[in-house]
XYZ file of C-alpha atoms in Angstrom:
332
model
C 177.569 66.248 115.789
C 173.848 65.570 116.220
C 172.376 63.352 113.498
C 169.088 64.353 111.889
C 165.932 62.691 113.106
C 162.502 61.819 111.781
C 159.989 63.864 113.758
C 156.190 63.838 113.461
C 154.351 67.031 114.407
C 150.556 67.092 114.610
C 148.815 70.419 114.215
C 151.779 71.463 112.068
C 149.927 73.828 109.745
C 149.683 76.728 112.203
C 150.471 78.075 115.655
C 152.833 76.169 117.923
C 152.991 73.204 115.547
C 154.113 75.496 112.730
C 156.774 77.115 114.935
C 157.989 73.660 116.016
C 158.276 72.567 112.385
C 160.476 75.575 111.614
C 162.643 74.929 114.670
C 163.142 71.305 113.640
C 163.867 72.310 110.047
C 166.646 74.603 111.246
C 168.232 71.546 112.878
C 168.143 69.614 109.610
C 165.485 67.136 110.714
C 163.015 65.339 108.480
C 159.641 66.634 109.635
C 156.361 64.832 108.980
C 153.623 67.468 109.030
C 150.152 66.300 110.086
C 147.062 68.534 110.065
C 143.841 69.068 108.112
C 144.418 72.380 106.300
C 146.219 71.685 103.036
C 147.242 75.300 102.380
C 148.729 75.666 105.844
C 150.476 72.302 105.533
C 152.003 73.190 102.177
C 153.305 76.482 103.585
C 154.711 74.635 106.610
C 156.616 72.262 104.325
C 158.117 75.267 102.525
C 159.136 76.736 105.895
C 160.889 73.527 106.926
C 162.772 73.329 103.638
C 163.793 76.986 103.810
C 165.120 76.434 107.328
C 167.318 73.551 106.168
C 165.240 70.438 106.831
C 162.871 68.272 104.832
C 159.140 68.721 105.358
C 156.657 66.152 104.084
C 152.896 66.635 104.285
C 150.485 63.983 105.593
C 146.923 65.404 105.736
C 144.919 63.774 108.526
C 142.271 64.519 111.131
C 143.817 63.492 114.445
C 140.399 62.615 115.882
C 140.437 59.576 113.565
C 142.675 56.737 114.729
C 142.722 55.216 111.237
C 143.844 58.469 109.604
C 146.619 58.902 112.157
C 147.758 55.302 111.762
C 147.828 55.569 107.962
C 149.797 58.809 108.187
C 152.366 57.160 110.482
C 152.740 54.224 108.110
C 153.362 56.688 105.291
C 155.998 58.497 107.357
C 157.940 55.305 108.077
C 157.678 54.254 104.449
C 158.845 57.614 103.094
C 161.242 58.934 105.740
C 162.239 55.979 107.907
C 161.653 55.022 111.551
C 160.024 57.744 113.618
C 162.352 59.038 116.328
C 160.074 61.661 117.900
C 156.299 62.125 117.867
C 154.956 65.507 118.989
C 151.255 65.845 119.764
C 150.294 69.498 119.316
C 146.965 69.570 117.410
C 143.807 70.794 119.125
C 140.570 72.669 118.633
C 138.063 74.118 121.059
C 135.133 76.392 121.835
C 135.259 79.761 123.600
C 131.962 80.033 125.483
C 130.392 79.458 128.895
C 129.762 75.757 129.406
C 125.988 76.366 129.303
C 126.348 77.627 125.711
C 128.452 74.729 124.385
C 126.391 72.081 122.597
C 126.962 68.378 123.320
C 128.203 67.931 119.742
C 130.755 70.729 120.141
C 132.020 69.391 123.453
C 132.330 65.904 122.012
C 134.174 67.183 118.940
C 136.612 69.204 121.061
C 137.298 66.141 123.181
C 137.799 63.965 120.098
C 140.371 66.345 118.602
C 142.131 67.740 121.660
C 142.154 64.664 123.898
C 141.668 61.616 121.676
C 143.969 63.166 119.065
C 146.776 62.851 121.631
C 145.647 59.349 122.587
C 145.657 58.119 118.989
C 148.968 59.828 118.226
C 150.561 58.288 121.297
C 149.145 54.835 120.550
C 150.379 54.861 116.955
C 153.799 56.133 118.014
C 154.200 53.530 120.758
C 153.089 50.699 118.490
C 156.052 51.592 116.274
C 158.575 52.582 118.961
C 158.108 49.919 121.653
C 159.341 46.982 119.515
C 162.461 49.025 118.711
C 162.974 49.939 122.357
C 163.539 53.619 121.676
C 161.739 56.802 120.736
C 160.245 59.909 122.298
C 156.648 61.120 122.590
C 156.187 64.782 123.482
C 152.807 66.096 124.643
C 152.228 69.838 124.211
C 150.348 70.618 127.383
C 149.220 73.765 129.126
C 148.998 75.386 132.516
C 145.308 74.546 132.009
C 146.171 70.860 132.427
C 146.286 71.710 136.139
C 143.984 74.713 136.434
C 140.571 75.156 134.798
C 139.458 78.664 133.813
C 136.137 80.184 132.673
C 135.031 80.010 129.015
C 137.285 77.025 128.227
C 135.644 74.036 129.891
C 136.101 71.704 126.912
C 139.747 72.617 126.404
C 140.606 72.482 130.122
C 138.890 69.122 130.455
C 140.877 67.720 127.525
C 144.202 69.026 128.837
C 143.514 67.581 132.295
C 142.707 64.257 130.626
C 145.930 64.324 128.606
C 147.940 64.764 131.800
C 146.300 61.769 133.495
C 146.599 59.649 130.358
C 150.270 60.535 129.914
C 151.118 59.671 133.523
C 149.447 56.288 133.137
C 151.318 55.488 129.925
C 154.624 56.679 131.382
C 154.356 54.349 134.380
C 153.494 51.416 132.111
C 156.623 52.058 130.035
C 158.701 52.340 133.202
C 157.271 49.058 134.501
C 158.430 47.224 131.381
C 161.820 49.009 131.464
C 161.192 50.435 128.010
C 163.636 52.775 126.319
C 160.735 54.872 125.014
C 160.254 58.182 126.814
C 157.093 60.256 127.240
C 157.348 63.879 128.336
C 154.756 66.636 128.780
C 155.482 70.348 128.330
C 153.096 72.717 130.114
C 152.804 75.910 128.065
C 151.665 79.463 128.911
C 149.316 81.765 126.987
C 150.585 82.025 123.415
C 150.084 84.334 120.461
C 148.797 81.773 117.967
C 145.939 81.687 115.423
C 143.936 79.747 118.022
C 142.272 83.018 118.985
C 141.522 83.895 115.350
C 139.995 80.594 114.288
C 138.545 78.935 117.386
C 134.756 78.647 117.548
C 133.685 81.536 119.789
C 130.384 82.768 121.173
C 131.967 85.789 122.815
C 130.809 89.222 121.678
C 134.398 90.380 121.209
C 137.598 88.747 119.942
C 138.995 86.167 122.405
C 142.512 86.789 123.653
C 145.193 84.958 125.652
C 145.482 85.791 129.333
C 148.567 87.984 129.804
C 151.495 87.566 129.905
C 151.490 86.326 126.305
C 154.445 84.548 124.697
C 155.283 84.034 121.054
C 154.885 80.477 119.692
C 158.637 80.246 119.143
C 159.086 80.153 122.939
C 156.884 77.061 123.044
C 158.665 75.568 120.036
C 162.081 75.876 121.664
C 160.726 74.249 124.815
C 159.171 71.325 122.943
C 162.303 70.668 120.896
C 164.435 70.875 124.048
C 162.129 68.326 125.701
C 162.600 66.015 122.716
C 166.359 66.280 123.250
C 166.045 65.777 127.019
C 163.005 63.541 127.637
C 164.400 62.175 130.887
C 162.387 64.844 132.702
C 158.744 63.880 133.108
C 157.533 67.444 132.612
C 158.673 70.950 131.733
C 156.995 74.217 132.744
C 157.281 77.136 130.324
C 156.877 80.754 131.409
C 156.718 82.347 134.840
C 152.926 82.540 134.526
C 152.727 78.758 134.138
C 154.931 78.219 137.182
C 152.902 80.652 139.288
C 149.602 79.122 138.135
C 150.697 75.586 138.950
C 152.116 76.584 142.320
C 148.979 78.587 143.153
C 146.826 75.608 142.249
C 148.958 73.351 144.438
C 148.904 75.505 147.566
C 145.792 77.715 147.350
C 143.255 76.341 144.826
C 140.288 77.968 146.559
C 141.916 81.377 146.351
C 142.605 80.797 142.634
C 138.926 79.846 142.165
C 137.794 83.159 143.610
C 140.347 85.166 141.632
C 139.296 83.564 138.339
C 135.612 84.034 139.149
C 136.302 87.779 139.313
C 138.791 88.185 136.454
C 138.725 85.052 134.303
C 136.140 86.185 131.763
C 137.204 89.790 131.230
C 140.883 88.828 130.865
C 140.036 86.636 127.864
C 138.196 89.264 125.827
C 139.925 91.854 123.629
C 137.967 95.109 123.803
C 139.707 96.499 120.709
C 138.952 93.638 118.286
C 135.697 92.305 116.838
C 135.142 88.529 116.410
C 136.591 87.039 113.230
C 133.604 84.806 112.503
C 135.986 81.947 111.664
C 135.710 78.515 113.322
C 137.924 75.473 112.746
C 136.134 72.999 115.006
C 134.488 71.021 112.217
C 136.487 72.107 109.170
C 140.055 73.448 108.880
C 140.327 77.228 108.767
C 143.547 77.005 106.754
C 142.240 74.936 103.875
C 142.615 77.934 101.555
C 144.288 80.571 103.745
C 147.645 80.209 105.520
C 147.536 81.643 109.041
C 151.163 80.901 109.904
C 152.479 80.555 113.441
C 151.496 83.911 114.939
C 148.122 85.238 115.983
C 147.052 88.877 116.135
C 148.790 89.864 119.384
C 152.376 90.427 118.268
C 152.399 93.875 119.838
C 151.950 92.484 123.347
C 153.807 89.151 123.179
C 157.174 88.162 124.634
C 159.760 86.480 122.413
C 161.760 85.028 125.302
C 161.183 83.452 128.711
C 163.787 83.718 131.466
C 161.949 80.993 133.381
C 162.334 78.598 130.431
C 166.088 79.212 130.304
C 166.392 78.583 134.031
C 164.312 75.412 133.722
C 166.459 74.089 130.886
C 169.680 74.867 132.786
C 168.550 74.098 136.303
C 171.473 71.694 136.925
C 174.225 74.263 136.277
C 172.121 76.980 137.930
C 171.738 74.912 141.119
C 175.467 74.129 141.111
C 176.300 77.816 140.698
C 173.891 78.843 143.447
C 175.249 76.129 145.696
C 178.817 77.238 145.073
C 177.863 80.860 145.735
C 176.153 79.905 148.981
C 179.138 77.840 150.081
C 181.452 80.723 149.250
C 179.325 83.148 151.255
C 179.314 80.802 154.247
C 183.063 80.357 154.029
C 183.638 84.116 153.837
C 181.367 84.631 156.824
C 183.274 82.011 158.813
C 186.605 83.673 158.007
C 185.327 87.029 159.230
C 184.564 85.614 162.667
């Protein structure tokens, strides 16, 4: 029987972080919830408790190393040694690069990139002396492939990938028992598109196909259970994007130049006027895990299942191929 763990989740008040918290609660884990919005955090703690776990709130801005460090110290004091640290928190700006101010770009980088750096540093400072622990980075297909209107976010996700690879090799060099794993996620139906700072004339939307945040949550929790893999890809769209970028990046450039902007604008929704870049959007209002695209979002991913079970799948395919070859030989 699996014993409960102490798991830290940043960005836990809404979106993927909120869905992850619920998933962990259903497993009976003790979940430390880090974010800025106190109303969203309080609701997340209720969700974890209702699911069967224990959720404890630690308000912090992940762009501040000191706030993250103090939160981690509180977690270890209240709940015990941290087994898993999940970096999920981010913020961004939807706009052409020419319309993003230096202050906005810097703030996005501080939250979305340095938030992962500080979370990882604090986690490793606690885990490395113990020789065990797991750090999970919630990534994106955009860690490999930049798209229009999201220069700050794409830049941060690319940076997280390079940073994570560097840290992973350092841990391997010292033969550490601590594992670091990155999970590259697809377009998701989260409040990101309701509360991100946007200069678009219409409501921003994820690029289809869109998946529900629970798909991402299951992938992140699975990665925490199986961190021996360096990276997981979630969703067929992520796999196709990463493969396209690997083999035909110029073709992808031209495709996105034609379709990248229009595919990120919802013609049937006006802008919300909400922005969480500088202040939390869920300080007084709980947004939950889902955004406003439930009607067009997928609750499951066949590609994720195949990725999680690729060992048995490869064995089965190998056995089937061997059987076919044997049958063919007997017919001769």
